[in-house]
CSV table of C-alpha atoms in Angstrom, one decimal:
chain,number,residue,atom,x,y,z
T,679,UNK,CA,12.8,65.6,13.3
T,680,UNK,CA,15.2,63.3,11.6
T,681,UNK,CA,16.6,62.5,15.2
T,682,UNK,CA,12.8,61.6,16.0
T,683,UNK,CA,12.4,59.4,13.0
T,684,UNK,CA,15.7,57.6,13.0
T,685,UNK,CA,16.8,57.1,16.6
T,686,UNK,CA,13.1,56.7,18.3
T,687,UNK,CA,10.1,54.7,17.8
T,688,UNK,CA,7.7,57.3,17.3
T,689,UNK,CA,4.0,56.8,18.4
T,690,UNK,CA,0.8,58.9,18.9
T,691,UNK,CA,-2.1,58.5,21.5
T,692,UNK,CA,-5.3,60.3,22.1
T,693,UNK,CA,-5.2,61.7,25.6
T,694,UNK,CA,-9.0,61.0,26.2
T,695,UNK,CA,-8.7,57.5,25.1
T,696,UNK,CA,-5.4,56.8,27.5
T,697,UNK,CA,-6.9,58.4,30.5
T,698,UNK,CA,-10.7,56.6,30.1
T,699,UNK,CA,-9.8,53.6,28.3
T,700,UNK,CA,-8.5,50.3,29.0
T,701,UNK,CA,-5.2,51.7,29.5
T,702,UNK,CA,-6.0,54.1,32.2
T,703,UNK,CA,-4.2,52.5,35.1
T,704,UNK,CA,-1.2,52.0,32.9
T,705,UNK,CA,-1.2,55.4,31.9
T,706,UNK,CA,-1.5,56.9,35.6
T,707,UNK,CA,1.4,54.7,36.2
T,708,UNK,CA,3.4,56.0,33.3
T,709,UNK,CA,2.7,59.5,34.1
T,710,UNK,CA,3.7,59.2,37.8
T,711,UNK,CA,6.9,57.7,36.7
T,712,UNK,CA,7.8,60.0,33.8
T,713,UNK,CA,6.7,63.4,35.3
T,714,UNK,CA,7.3,63.4,39.0
T,715,UNK,CA,6.1,67.0,39.1
T,716,UNK,CA,2.5,66.1,37.8
T,717,UNK,CA,-0.1,67.1,40.4
T,718,UNK,CA,-3.3,66.3,38.5
T,719,UNK,CA,-4.7,68.1,35.4
T,720,UNK,CA,-4.0,67.1,31.9
T,721,UNK,CA,-1.5,64.6,31.0
T,722,UNK,CA,-0.8,65.7,27.3
T,723,UNK,CA,2.8,66.1,26.0
T,724,UNK,CA,5.7,64.1,24.9
T,725,UNK,CA,6.9,61.0,26.8
T,726,UNK,CA,9.9,59.2,26.3
T,727,UNK,CA,10.6,55.5,27.2
T,728,UNK,CA,13.9,53.6,27.3
T,729,UNK,CA,14.1,50.8,24.8
T,730,UNK,CA,12.8,48.4,27.4
T,731,UNK,CA,9.8,50.2,28.2
T,732,UNK,CA,10.8,52.3,31.2
T,733,UNK,CA,8.9,55.5,31.4
T,734,UNK,CA,11.9,58.1,31.3
T,735,UNK,CA,10.8,61.8,31.1
T,736,UNK,CA,8.0,64.2,30.0
T,737,UNK,CA,7.8,67.6,28.3
T,738,UNK,CA,5.0,69.6,26.8
T,739,UNK,CA,6.5,72.5,25.0
T,740,UNK,CA,6.9,72.4,21.3
T,741,UNK,CA,9.5,75.0,20.8
T,742,UNK,CA,12.1,72.9,23.2
T,743,UNK,CA,11.5,69.5,21.2
T,744,UNK,CA,15.0,69.4,19.5
T,745,UNK,CA,16.6,69.9,22.9
T,746,UNK,CA,14.0,67.7,24.7
T,747,UNK,CA,14.8,64.7,22.1
T,748,UNK,CA,18.8,65.2,23.0
T,749,UNK,CA,18.2,65.0,26.6
T,750,UNK,CA,15.5,62.5,26.6
T,751,UNK,CA,17.7,60.2,24.4
T,752,UNK,CA,20.6,60.4,26.8
T,753,UNK,CA,18.4,59.7,29.7
T,754,UNK,CA,16.9,56.8,27.9
T,755,UNK,CA,20.3,55.1,27.3
T,756,UNK,CA,20.8,54.8,31.1
T,757,UNK,CA,17.3,54.0,32.1
T,758,UNK,CA,16.1,50.3,32.3
T,759,UNK,CA,14.2,47.8,34.4
T,760,UNK,CA,11.0,49.9,35.1
T,761,UNK,CA,8.6,49.1,32.5
T,762,UNK,CA,5.0,49.0,33.6
T,763,UNK,CA,3.5,45.9,32.3
T,764,UNK,CA,0.2,45.8,30.3
T,765,UNK,CA,-1.7,42.6,30.7
T,766,UNK,CA,-2.3,40.7,27.5
T,767,UNK,CA,-6.1,41.1,27.7
T,768,UNK,CA,-5.9,44.9,28.4
T,769,UNK,CA,-3.5,45.4,25.3
T,770,UNK,CA,-6.0,43.5,23.2
T,771,UNK,CA,-8.8,45.9,24.1
T,772,UNK,CA,-6.6,48.9,23.9
T,773,UNK,CA,-5.6,48.3,20.3
T,774,UNK,CA,-6.8,51.5,18.4
T,775,UNK,CA,-10.1,51.0,16.3
T,776,UNK,CA,-9.6,50.9,12.6
T,777,UNK,CA,-11.8,51.8,9.9
T,778,UNK,CA,-14.7,49.1,9.3
T,779,UNK,CA,-14.0,47.2,6.1
T,780,UNK,CA,-17.0,48.8,4.3
T,781,UNK,CA,-16.3,52.3,5.4
T,782,UNK,CA,-14.9,54.8,2.9
T,783,UNK,CA,-12.7,57.6,4.6
T,784,UNK,CA,-12.9,61.3,3.7
T,785,UNK,CA,-10.4,63.9,4.9
T,786,UNK,CA,-11.2,67.3,5.8
T,787,UNK,CA,-9.2,70.7,6.0
T,788,UNK,CA,-10.4,73.8,7.5
T,789,UNK,CA,-9.3,77.3,7.7
T,790,UNK,CA,-10.3,80.7,8.8
T,791,UNK,CA,-10.0,82.6,5.6
T,792,UNK,CA,-9.8,85.5,5.2
T,793,UNK,CA,-8.5,85.9,8.7
T,794,UNK,CA,-10.3,88.8,10.3
T,795,UNK,CA,-8.2,91.8,11.5
T,796,UNK,CA,-7.0,91.4,14.9
T,797,UNK,CA,-7.7,87.6,15.3
T,798,UNK,CA,-5.5,85.9,17.7
T,799,UNK,CA,-2.4,84.1,15.4
T,800,UNK,CA,-3.7,80.5,16.4
T,801,UNK,CA,-6.7,81.0,14.1
T,802,UNK,CA,-4.4,80.9,11.1
T,803,UNK,CA,-3.7,77.4,11.6
T,804,UNK,CA,-5.0,74.4,9.6
T,805,UNK,CA,-7.8,72.2,11.1
T,806,UNK,CA,-7.6,68.5,10.2
T,807,UNK,CA,-10.0,65.6,10.8
T,808,UNK,CA,-11.3,62.4,9.1
T,809,UNK,CA,-14.6,61.2,8.4
T,810,UNK,CA,-16.3,57.8,7.8
T,811,UNK,CA,-19.0,57.2,5.1
T,812,UNK,CA,-20.7,53.8,5.6
T,813,UNK,CA,-21.1,51.2,2.9
T,814,UNK,CA,-24.8,51.1,3.6
T,815,UNK,CA,-24.8,54.9,3.0
T,816,UNK,CA,-23.1,54.5,-0.3
T,817,UNK,CA,-25.6,51.7,-1.4
T,818,UNK,CA,-28.4,53.9,-0.6
T,819,UNK,CA,-27.1,56.6,-2.8
T,820,UNK,CA,-26.6,54.1,-5.7
T,821,UNK,CA,-30.0,52.9,-5.3
T,822,UNK,CA,-31.5,56.4,-5.3
T,823,UNK,CA,-29.4,57.2,-8.5
T,824,UNK,CA,-31.8,55.5,-10.9
T,825,UNK,CA,-30.9,57.8,-14.0
T,826,UNK,CA,-29.1,60.8,-14.7
T,827,UNK,CA,-30.8,64.1,-13.6
T,828,UNK,CA,-32.5,62.4,-10.6
T,829,UNK,CA,-31.8,64.6,-7.1
T,830,UNK,CA,-32.2,63.1,-3.8
T,831,UNK,CA,-31.2,63.9,-0.2
T,832,UNK,CA,-28.3,62.5,1.2
T,833,UNK,CA,-28.6,59.6,3.6
T,834,UNK,CA,-29.8,61.4,6.9
T,835,UNK,CA,-27.2,60.2,9.1
T,836,UNK,CA,-24.4,60.8,6.9
T,837,UNK,CA,-25.8,64.5,6.5
T,838,UNK,CA,-26.0,64.9,10.3
T,839,UNK,CA,-22.6,63.1,11.1
T,840,UNK,CA,-21.1,65.6,8.5
T,841,UNK,CA,-22.7,68.8,9.9
T,842,UNK,CA,-22.4,67.7,13.5
T,843,UNK,CA,-19.0,66.3,14.0
T,844,UNK,CA,-17.0,67.4,10.8
T,845,UNK,CA,-18.0,71.0,9.5
T,846,UNK,CA,-16.6,72.6,12.6
T,847,UNK,CA,-14.0,75.2,13.6
T,848,UNK,CA,-11.0,72.9,14.7
T,849,UNK,CA,-8.3,75.2,13.6
T,850,UNK,CA,-7.1,76.0,17.2
T,851,UNK,CA,-7.2,72.2,18.2
T,852,UNK,CA,-9.7,69.6,19.5
T,853,UNK,CA,-13.4,70.9,19.4
T,854,UNK,CA,-15.7,70.9,22.1
T,855,UNK,CA,-17.8,68.1,20.8
T,856,UNK,CA,-21.3,69.2,19.2
T,857,UNK,CA,-24.4,67.4,19.6
T,858,UNK,CA,-26.6,66.3,17.0
T,859,UNK,CA,-29.5,68.1,18.6
T,860,UNK,CA,-27.5,71.4,18.0
T,861,UNK,CA,-28.1,71.0,14.1
T,862,UNK,CA,-31.2,73.1,12.9
T,863,UNK,CA,-30.6,72.5,9.2
T,864,UNK,CA,-28.6,69.7,7.4
T,865,UNK,CA,-30.4,69.6,3.9
T,866,UNK,CA,-27.6,68.1,1.7
T,867,UNK,CA,-28.5,66.6,-1.7
T,868,UNK,CA,-27.1,64.9,-4.4
T,869,UNK,CA,-28.0,65.1,-8.2
T,870,UNK,CA,-26.8,62.6,-10.6
T,871,UNK,CA,-24.4,63.8,-13.4
T,872,UNK,CA,-23.3,60.3,-14.7
T,873,UNK,CA,-24.2,56.7,-14.2
T,874,UNK,CA,-22.6,53.6,-15.7
T,875,UNK,CA,-22.3,50.0,-14.4
T,876,UNK,CA,-19.1,50.7,-12.6
T,877,UNK,CA,-19.3,54.4,-11.5
T,878,UNK,CA,-21.6,57.1,-10.2
T,879,UNK,CA,-21.0,60.8,-10.6
T,880,UNK,CA,-22.9,63.2,-8.2
T,881,UNK,CA,-23.2,66.9,-7.7
T,882,UNK,CA,-23.4,67.8,-4.2
T,883,UNK,CA,-25.1,71.0,-2.7
T,884,UNK,CA,-27.0,72.0,0.3
T,885,UNK,CA,-27.1,74.3,3.4
T,886,UNK,CA,-26.5,73.6,7.1
T,887,UNK,CA,-26.8,75.6,10.3
T,888,UNK,CA,-26.1,74.6,13.9
T,889,UNK,CA,-26.1,76.4,17.2
T,890,UNK,CA,-25.6,75.8,21.1
T,891,UNK,CA,-24.7,77.1,24.3
T,892,UNK,CA,-22.6,75.6,27.1
T,893,UNK,CA,-22.2,78.4,29.8
T,894,UNK,CA,-20.2,79.4,31.4
T,895,UNK,CA,-17.5,78.1,28.4
T,896,UNK,CA,-19.5,79.8,25.9
T,897,UNK,CA,-23.2,81.3,25.7
T,898,UNK,CA,-23.5,81.3,21.8
T,899,UNK,CA,-21.6,79.1,19.3
T,900,UNK,CA,-22.9,78.7,15.8
T,901,UNK,CA,-22.0,78.0,12.3
T,902,UNK,CA,-24.2,78.3,9.1
T,903,UNK,CA,-23.2,77.6,5.5
T,904,UNK,CA,-23.4,75.9,2.2
T,905,UNK,CA,-21.7,72.6,0.7
T,906,UNK,CA,-20.9,72.2,-2.9
T,907,UNK,CA,-18.8,69.5,-4.7
T,908,UNK,CA,-18.7,66.2,-6.6
T,909,UNK,CA,-18.7,62.7,-5.4
T,910,UNK,CA,-17.8,59.6,-7.6
T,911,UNK,CA,-18.9,56.3,-6.3
T,912,UNK,CA,-17.8,52.8,-7.0
T,913,UNK,CA,-20.8,50.9,-7.9
T,914,UNK,CA,-19.7,47.5,-7.5
T,915,UNK,CA,-17.7,48.1,-4.2
T,916,UNK,CA,-20.0,50.7,-2.6
T,917,UNK,CA,-16.8,52.8,-2.0
T,918,UNK,CA,-16.0,56.5,-2.4
T,919,UNK,CA,-13.5,56.6,-5.5
T,920,UNK,CA,-13.3,60.5,-5.5
T,921,UNK,CA,-14.7,63.4,-3.5
T,922,UNK,CA,-14.0,66.9,-4.3
T,923,UNK,CA,-16.2,69.1,-1.9
T,924,UNK,CA,-16.2,72.4,-0.1
T,925,UNK,CA,-18.2,74.0,2.8
T,926,UNK,CA,-18.2,77.7,2.8
T,927,UNK,CA,-19.7,79.1,6.3
T,928,UNK,CA,-19.9,81.9,8.9
T,929,UNK,CA,-19.1,80.8,12.4
T,930,UNK,CA,-19.2,82.6,15.6
T,931,UNK,CA,-18.5,81.9,19.2
T,932,UNK,CA,-18.0,83.7,22.4
T,933,UNK,CA,-15.9,81.1,23.9
T,934,UNK,CA,-13.4,82.1,26.6
T,935,UNK,CA,-11.9,78.8,28.1
T,936,UNK,CA,-8.7,79.4,26.2
T,937,UNK,CA,-7.1,82.7,26.8
T,938,UNK,CA,-4.3,82.1,24.4
T,939,UNK,CA,-6.5,80.8,21.4
T,940,UNK,CA,-9.8,82.2,21.3
T,941,UNK,CA,-11.8,82.4,18.1
T,942,UNK,CA,-12.1,85.5,16.2
T,943,UNK,CA,-14.7,88.2,17.6
T,944,UNK,CA,-18.0,88.4,16.0
T,945,UNK,CA,-18.9,86.5,12.8
T,946,UNK,CA,-16.0,85.0,10.8
T,947,UNK,CA,-15.7,83.1,7.7
T,948,UNK,CA,-14.7,79.3,7.7
T,949,UNK,CA,-13.8,77.0,4.8
T,950,UNK,CA,-13.6,73.3,4.9
T,951,UNK,CA,-12.4,71.2,1.9
T,952,UNK,CA,-13.2,67.5,1.8
T,953,UNK,CA,-11.2,65.2,-0.3
T,954,UNK,CA,-11.1,61.3,-0.5
T,955,UNK,CA,-8.6,59.5,1.7
T,956,UNK,CA,-7.4,55.9,0.5
T,957,UNK,CA,-4.1,55.6,2.2
T,958,UNK,CA,-3.3,53.3,5.0
T,959,UNK,CA,-3.1,56.0,7.7
T,960,UNK,CA,-6.8,56.9,6.8
T,961,UNK,CA,-8.0,53.7,7.8
T,962,UNK,CA,-5.6,53.1,10.7
T,963,UNK,CA,-6.7,56.2,12.7
T,964,UNK,CA,-10.4,56.8,13.4
T,965,UNK,CA,-12.0,60.2,13.0
T,966,UNK,CA,-12.0,62.2,16.4
T,967,UNK,CA,-15.6,61.8,16.9
T,968,UNK,CA,-15.7,58.0,16.3
T,969,UNK,CA,-15.1,57.5,20.0
T,970,UNK,CA,-18.8,58.3,20.4
T,971,UNK,CA,-19.6,55.1,18.9
T,972,UNK,CA,-23.2,54.7,17.7
T,973,UNK,CA,-23.8,58.5,18.2
T,974,UNK,CA,-21.3,58.9,15.7
T,975,UNK,CA,-22.6,56.4,13.1
T,976,UNK,CA,-26.1,57.2,13.6
T,977,UNK,CA,-26.4,60.8,15.0
T,978,UNK,CA,-30.0,60.9,14.0
T,979,UNK,CA,-31.0,58.6,16.7
T,980,UNK,CA,-29.1,60.7,19.3
T,981,UNK,CA,-29.5,64.0,21.1
X,525,UNK,CA,-20.5,64.3,29.0
X,526,UNK,CA,-17.5,66.3,30.0
X,527,UNK,CA,-16.3,67.7,26.7
X,528,UNK,CA,-12.4,67.8,26.3
X,529,UNK,CA,-10.4,71.1,26.6
X,530,UNK,CA,-9.0,72.0,23.1
X,531,UNK,CA,-5.4,71.2,22.4
X,532,UNK,CA,-3.1,72.7,20.1
X,533,UNK,CA,-3.4,71.1,16.8
X,534,UNK,CA,-0.5,69.4,14.9
X,535,UNK,CA,-0.2,72.1,12.7
X,536,UNK,CA,1.5,74.2,15.1
X,537,UNK,CA,4.5,72.1,14.6
X,538,UNK,CA,4.5,73.2,11.0
X,539,UNK,CA,4.0,76.9,12.3
X,540,UNK,CA,7.2,76.6,14.2
X,541,UNK,CA,8.9,75.5,11.0
X,542,UNK,CA,10.5,72.1,12.7
X,543,UNK,CA,12.1,70.4,9.8
X,544,UNK,CA,11.1,66.8,9.1
X,545,UNK,CA,11.3,64.2,6.5
X,546,UNK,CA,9.4,62.9,3.7
X,547,UNK,CA,6.3,60.6,4.3
X,548,UNK,CA,5.5,57.7,1.7
X,549,UNK,CA,2.2,56.7,3.4
X,550,UNK,CA,-0.2,59.9,3.5
X,551,UNK,CA,-1.6,60.9,0.2
X,552,UNK,CA,-3.2,64.1,0.0
X,553,UNK,CA,-4.4,65.8,-3.1
X,554,UNK,CA,-1.5,68.3,-4.2
X,555,UNK,CA,-2.1,72.0,-3.1
X,556,UNK,CA,-0.7,73.2,-6.4
X,557,UNK,CA,-3.4,74.5,-8.8
X,558,UNK,CA,-4.1,72.4,-12.1
X,559,UNK,CA,-3.4,74.0,-15.4
X,560,UNK,CA,-7.1,74.9,-15.8
X,561,UNK,CA,-8.6,74.4,-12.5
X,562,UNK,CA,-12.4,74.8,-12.0
X,563,UNK,CA,-13.5,77.3,-9.5
X,564,UNK,CA,-14.4,74.4,-6.9
X,565,UNK,CA,-10.8,72.8,-7.6
X,566,UNK,CA,-9.3,76.2,-6.8
X,567,UNK,CA,-11.1,76.5,-3.8
X,568,UNK,CA,-10.2,73.4,-2.6
X,569,UNK,CA,-6.6,73.8,-3.4
X,570,UNK,CA,-6.5,76.8,-1.5
X,571,UNK,CA,-7.5,75.0,1.7
X,572,UNK,CA,-5.4,71.9,1.5
X,573,UNK,CA,-2.1,71.9,3.5
X,574,UNK,CA,1.0,73.2,2.1
X,575,UNK,CA,4.2,71.3,2.1
X,576,UNK,CA,5.4,73.0,5.1
X,577,UNK,CA,2.0,72.3,7.0
X,578,UNK,CA,2.7,68.5,6.0
X,579,UNK,CA,6.3,68.2,6.9
X,580,UNK,CA,5.5,66.8,10.6
X,581,UNK,CA,3.5,64.0,8.8
X,582,UNK,CA,6.7,62.6,7.5
X,583,UNK,CA,7.7,61.2,10.8
X,584,UNK,CA,6.9,57.4,10.6
X,585,UNK,CA,4.3,57.6,13.5
X,586,UNK,CA,3.0,54.5,14.9
X,587,UNK,CA,-0.6,54.3,16.3
X,588,UNK,CA,-0.6,51.8,19.0
X,589,UNK,CA,1.6,52.3,22.0
X,590,UNK,CA,1.7,48.9,23.3
X,591,UNK,CA,2.7,47.7,19.9
X,592,UNK,CA,5.4,50.5,19.8
X,593,UNK,CA,7.0,49.5,23.1
X,594,UNK,CA,7.2,45.9,21.9
X,595,UNK,CA,8.9,47.0,18.8
X,596,UNK,CA,11.3,49.4,20.7
X,597,UNK,CA,12.4,46.2,22.7
X,598,UNK,CA,13.2,44.6,19.5
X,599,UNK,CA,15.0,47.2,17.8
X,600,UNK,CA,16.6,48.7,20.7
X,601,UNK,CA,15.6,52.2,20.4
X,602,UNK,CA,13.8,54.6,22.8
X,603,UNK,CA,10.0,55.4,22.5
X,604,UNK,CA,8.6,59.0,21.8
X,605,UNK,CA,5.1,59.1,22.7
X,606,UNK,CA,3.2,62.1,21.7
X,607,UNK,CA,-0.2,62.5,23.4
X,608,UNK,CA,-2.8,65.3,23.1
X,609,UNK,CA,-6.6,65.7,23.2
X,610,UNK,CA,-7.6,64.0,19.9
X,611,UNK,CA,-5.2,61.6,18.3
X,612,UNK,CA,-2.7,63.8,16.6
X,613,UNK,CA,-3.1,61.8,13.4
X,614,UNK,CA,-6.7,61.6,13.6
X,615,UNK,CA,-6.4,65.1,13.0
X,616,UNK,CA,-4.4,64.5,9.9
């Protein structure tokens, strides 16, 4: 990976954004140029462009990356003149969305633990995502925290956003999206532990449940669990200063759409840790589900 | 809405033990246990990524492919563009 860092300009992209967003036409042309064997289907993988933007070569097999980098670098040195232009107005619309200024970002890490005996090895991987907490939601919590000891429900859209899009089994990769209507319980509460002019410290607790069906891919998928933790808010900026929370749950899924990476059979334990994220990357890359727009920000209004 | 098919997660890179460099821009709380952690802190630490699981994040990934192509022309380097269902860094 030193080769990748030193000798390439490394960049990432979301497949669903490339294929359905403003860059879709450009992306089709890139795929055709870099992967002449492509006959439809997914265009995920690794693409190398020459320094002048000419698409050169494609691959999609992680164990082969070191060899691919060497081959692709050599090919890129000799390729030129084939850059597929991106019109300026398209480039402007294609720029990845960043976190709005008043949003606080939370990182989530998910594991299936303990791993059930016989589970596919991909279930031992780590699931990652980020989540937005809106400034208005923080202000609602601040207003509800009139004195130490007071308890209140988390803002409804915050609770539904967390349960619908973020307390998920994503350890094997991108999740087939849940819909807000699949959530049957999202009772998440906060209790004021400390309050000053500058800071508000809340204890978080609650329970959640969701279940859905999407035949033929799966007939029963669900998750039920509890949340506990502590949230510290900046009263003046309406931002999250610190979050330490954990959701422990039981999940199940009879999904069969990926033969090589199926979820464990029957009920299995899944844990998600939530921590604040204040680094630049957290603000540069939107949560996976943010592409659903208003449905992500205000899931209580959507099915 | 047709949901996307799942893609293998970035952590597969770590699982395959591909060595990388250190990343300055990502700040994740340490997985190491504090001297006297609470049960909550201990439970969270057990879920956070290990150093091995975060190695792939040490690559100085860009997030805008059009800007990356312009940069490549300036610095005379090829572009490596990683595309998967879900932004690989959005899952980070």
